[in-house]
Amino acid sequence: MNAIAYQMDPLRGLDGLSTRVQEIPVPGPHQVVVRVRAASLNRRDILLYEGNYPVPMTPGITPLVDGVGEVIAVGDGVTRAALGDRVTGTYFVAWNDGPQTQRSSFEQYGANHHGWLANYVLLEEDSVVHVPAHLTDAEAASLTAAGLVAWSALTKPVPAGPGDTVLTVGTGVVGLFAVQHAKMLGARVISVTSSQDKAERLRKLGADEVIDRKQTPDWENTVLELTGGDGVQHVIDAVGMPTLPKSLASGAYNAMITLIGAFPAEAGQQPGDPTGYKYLGVRRIAVGSRADFEAMNRTITEHGMRPLIDRVFPFEEAAQAFRYYTEGDPFGKVVISIL
């Protein structure tokens, strides 16, 4: 049976997704070949093929940066992986630790290096990350992008912890991971969502208080009430410009506001001084390094945390998985099973 890889031609929507016969890669020095078991989708993957991501997608590239599989071959000099290891990969090809460089930010799996939507993926040895043993393949294939960016937002530069309150805005996978990570770190969590159904699911996931923004449009006032007027120490805004002014208003003195969402500002949205004249930090972050990834996995293992999976599609229904991700309002990761 021939191996198969999906490939994507950007700017054509899902019409640009097709399959090709894949030759099993041969690893060079310090490279690892992985037989893929599962891969999952992120909003980044949609932005890439739409042409709305900062890094252009190389035509014909195999998409998806999230995945997991078994090491089946290693090149000369490889010490970070052995045959049979269950591994995933980093988001960036060559960011291992420390501050990121602009150059390294442009080398990404699923953008200009072949990603995980295939029977096999070739990784640089430095990209290999071992996954928590208690996770299923679908769960382990959900960590690289959304899981790690939420972790980085909550742990750098100053980690959230006991005594802190974390506000999560949005119920995409980044927001869901932020709830789970914040609880592992011992923080109180307030979440903002758009329906009572999602509110109940957020409570089951660990959120201490949940605000339905449709019932409470001025939810920043409720956040202040819930914190005795002080505001929260950390805001993980997984929506973007439409909610940024309210996220800023929810922040405590010296709060850290992490803007992860990529949704554009609403028409006519022109806040005056969005900081409310408070001293606080607003930042964007670029997922995280390999060292960050490994630290997150150690904590996930310690707490037995499991990523939330919404739906799993078979490999041959990859296009349907993309369509469901964009149109189906999933609550949790959308995964493609490859074996």
PDB file of N, CA and C in Angstrom, residues 153-154 159-161 163-169 178-179 181-183 185-192 207-209 223 227 231-236:
ATOM      1  N   ALA A 153       2.002  31.763  27.502  1.00  0.00           N
ATOM      2  CA  ALA A 153       1.322  32.974  27.944  1.00  0.00           C
ATOM      3  C   ALA A 153       1.203  33.031  29.467  1.00  0.00           C
ATOM      4  N   LEU A 154       1.060  31.869  30.091  1.00  0.00           N
ATOM      5  CA  LEU A 154       0.830  31.819  31.538  1.00  0.00           C
ATOM      6  C   LEU A 154       2.104  31.651  32.358  1.00  0.00           C
ATOM      7  N   PRO A 159       5.345  33.554  35.971  1.00  0.00           N
ATOM      8  CA  PRO A 159       4.298  32.524  35.930  1.00  0.00           C
ATOM      9  C   PRO A 159       3.077  32.895  36.763  1.00  0.00           C
ATOM     10  N   ALA A 160       1.913  32.515  36.278  1.00  0.00           N
ATOM     11  CA  ALA A 160       0.712  32.580  37.095  1.00  0.00           C
ATOM     12  C   ALA A 160       0.811  31.512  38.176  1.00  0.00           C
ATOM     13  N   GLY A 161       0.170  31.766  39.308  1.00  0.00           N
ATOM     14  CA  GLY A 161       0.242  30.795  40.388  1.00  0.00           C
ATOM     15  C   GLY A 161      -0.809  31.058  41.436  1.00  0.00           C
ATOM     16  N   GLY A 163      -2.967  32.538  44.257  1.00  0.00           N
ATOM     17  CA  GLY A 163      -3.162  33.940  44.595  1.00  0.00           C
ATOM     18  C   GLY A 163      -3.440  34.820  43.397  1.00  0.00           C
ATOM     19  N   ASP A 164      -3.160  34.310  42.190  1.00  0.00           N
ATOM     20  CA  ASP A 164      -3.433  35.056  40.960  1.00  0.00           C
ATOM     21  C   ASP A 164      -4.796  34.687  40.406  1.00  0.00           C
ATOM     22  N   THR A 165      -5.388  35.630  39.681  1.00  0.00           N
ATOM     23  CA  THR A 165      -6.596  35.344  38.917  1.00  0.00           C
ATOM     24  C   THR A 165      -6.276  35.497  37.440  1.00  0.00           C
ATOM     25  N   VAL A 166      -6.662  34.505  36.664  1.00  0.00           N
ATOM     26  CA  VAL A 166      -6.449  34.484  35.214  1.00  0.00           C
ATOM     27  C   VAL A 166      -7.798  34.649  34.538  1.00  0.00           C
ATOM     28  N   LEU A 167      -7.860  35.560  33.581  1.00  0.00           N
ATOM     29  CA  LEU A 167      -9.052  35.728  32.750  1.00  0.00           C
ATOM     30  C   LEU A 167      -8.783  35.124  31.382  1.00  0.00           C
ATOM     31  N   THR A 168      -9.648  34.216  30.932  1.00  0.00           N
ATOM     32  CA  THR A 168      -9.540  33.683  29.579  1.00  0.00           C
ATOM     33  C   THR A 168     -10.704  34.218  28.758  1.00  0.00           C
ATOM     34  N   VAL A 169     -10.394  34.693  27.564  1.00  0.00           N
ATOM     35  CA  VAL A 169     -11.402  35.284  26.682  1.00  0.00           C
ATOM     36  C   VAL A 169     -11.446  34.456  25.404  1.00  0.00           C
ATOM     37  N   ALA A 178      -5.740  27.314  28.130  1.00  0.00           N
ATOM     38  CA  ALA A 178      -5.398  28.307  29.151  1.00  0.00           C
ATOM     39  C   ALA A 178      -6.121  28.025  30.460  1.00  0.00           C
ATOM     40  N   VAL A 179      -7.391  27.610  30.384  1.00  0.00           N
ATOM     41  CA  VAL A 179      -8.117  27.238  31.600  1.00  0.00           C
ATOM     42  C   VAL A 179      -7.420  26.067  32.294  1.00  0.00           C
ATOM     43  N   HIS A 181      -4.297  24.894  31.951  1.00  0.00           N
ATOM     44  CA  HIS A 181      -2.958  25.217  32.432  1.00  0.00           C
ATOM     45  C   HIS A 181      -3.018  26.089  33.683  1.00  0.00           C
ATOM     46  N   ALA A 182      -3.903  27.092  33.678  1.00  0.00           N
ATOM     47  CA  ALA A 182      -3.994  27.990  34.829  1.00  0.00           C
ATOM     48  C   ALA A 182      -4.370  27.224  36.092  1.00  0.00           C
ATOM     49  N   LYS A 183      -5.277  26.255  35.956  1.00  0.00           N
ATOM     50  CA  LYS A 183      -5.658  25.459  37.122  1.00  0.00           C
ATOM     51  C   LYS A 183      -4.493  24.581  37.579  1.00  0.00           C
ATOM     52  N   LEU A 185      -1.471  25.389  37.448  1.00  0.00           N
ATOM     53  CA  LEU A 185      -0.539  26.300  38.099  1.00  0.00           C
ATOM     54  C   LEU A 185      -1.084  26.857  39.409  1.00  0.00           C
ATOM     55  N   GLY A 186      -2.324  26.524  39.735  1.00  0.00           N
ATOM     56  CA  GLY A 186      -2.892  26.914  41.019  1.00  0.00           C
ATOM     57  C   GLY A 186      -3.623  28.227  41.036  1.00  0.00           C
ATOM     58  N   ALA A 187      -3.916  28.795  39.871  1.00  0.00           N
ATOM     59  CA  ALA A 187      -4.577  30.094  39.805  1.00  0.00           C
ATOM     60  C   ALA A 187      -6.101  29.952  39.797  1.00  0.00           C
ATOM     61  N   ARG A 188      -6.776  31.027  40.155  1.00  0.00           N
ATOM     62  CA  ARG A 188      -8.217  31.149  39.986  1.00  0.00           C
ATOM     63  C   ARG A 188      -8.492  31.555  38.544  1.00  0.00           C
ATOM     64  N   VAL A 189      -9.560  31.018  37.952  1.00  0.00           N
ATOM     65  CA  VAL A 189      -9.852  31.283  36.545  1.00  0.00           C
ATOM     66  C   VAL A 189     -11.248  31.869  36.382  1.00  0.00           C
ATOM     67  N   ILE A 190     -11.307  32.992  35.672  1.00  0.00           N
ATOM     68  CA  ILE A 190     -12.576  33.564  35.205  1.00  0.00           C
ATOM     69  C   ILE A 190     -12.561  33.450  33.690  1.00  0.00           C
ATOM     70  N   SER A 191     -13.618  32.925  33.094  1.00  0.00           N
ATOM     71  CA  SER A 191     -13.678  32.741  31.645  1.00  0.00           C
ATOM     72  C   SER A 191     -14.845  33.514  31.056  1.00  0.00           C
ATOM     73  N   VAL A 192     -14.628  34.047  29.860  1.00  0.00           N
ATOM     74  CA  VAL A 192     -15.678  34.730  29.111  1.00  0.00           C
ATOM     75  C   VAL A 192     -16.015  33.881  27.897  1.00  0.00           C
ATOM     76  N   ALA A 207     -12.950  26.144  35.138  1.00  0.00           N
ATOM     77  CA  ALA A 207     -13.139  27.573  35.363  1.00  0.00           C
ATOM     78  C   ALA A 207     -13.919  27.811  36.653  1.00  0.00           C
ATOM     79  N   ASP A 208     -13.465  28.754  37.455  1.00  0.00           N
ATOM     80  CA  ASP A 208     -14.118  29.050  38.727  1.00  0.00           C
ATOM     81  C   ASP A 208     -15.364  29.906  38.535  1.00  0.00           C
ATOM     82  N   GLU A 209     -15.299  30.882  37.650  1.00  0.00           N
ATOM     83  CA  GLU A 209     -16.444  31.706  37.288  1.00  0.00           C
ATOM     84  C   GLU A 209     -16.473  31.861  35.781  1.00  0.00           C
ATOM     85  N   VAL A 223     -15.931  41.291  35.667  1.00  0.00           N
ATOM     86  CA  VAL A 223     -14.600  40.824  36.072  1.00  0.00           C
ATOM     87  C   VAL A 223     -14.082  41.662  37.233  1.00  0.00           C
ATOM     88  N   THR A 227     -13.357  40.517  41.284  1.00  0.00           N
ATOM     89  CA  THR A 227     -12.008  40.650  41.848  1.00  0.00           C
ATOM     90  C   THR A 227     -11.930  41.814  42.832  1.00  0.00           C
ATOM     91  N   GLY A 231      -9.204  43.809  39.454  1.00  0.00           N
ATOM     92  CA  GLY A 231      -8.848  43.266  38.149  1.00  0.00           C
ATOM     93  C   GLY A 231      -7.995  42.016  38.279  1.00  0.00           C
ATOM     94  N   VAL A 232      -7.687  41.409  37.149  1.00  0.00           N
ATOM     95  CA  VAL A 232      -6.961  40.138  37.136  1.00  0.00           C
ATOM     96  C   VAL A 232      -5.480  40.360  36.836  1.00  0.00           C
ATOM     97  N   GLN A 233      -4.661  39.394  37.249  1.00  0.00           N
ATOM     98  CA  GLN A 233      -3.221  39.508  37.021  1.00  0.00           C
ATOM     99  C   GLN A 233      -2.800  39.081  35.610  1.00  0.00           C
ATOM    100  N   HIS A 234      -3.540  38.159  35.021  1.00  0.00           N
ATOM    101  CA  HIS A 234      -3.216  37.652  33.683  1.00  0.00           C
ATOM    102  C   HIS A 234      -4.485  37.596  32.843  1.00  0.00           C
ATOM    103  N   VAL A 235      -4.407  38.098  31.625  1.00  0.00           N
ATOM    104  CA  VAL A 235      -5.492  37.954  30.664  1.00  0.00           C
ATOM    105  C   VAL A 235      -4.955  37.196  29.460  1.00  0.00           C
ATOM    106  N   ILE A 236      -5.603  36.102  29.106  1.00  0.00           N
ATOM    107  CA  ILE A 236      -5.284  35.364  27.893  1.00  0.00           C
ATOM    108  C   ILE A 236      -6.416  35.627  26.916  1.00  0.00           C
TER     109      ILE A 236
END
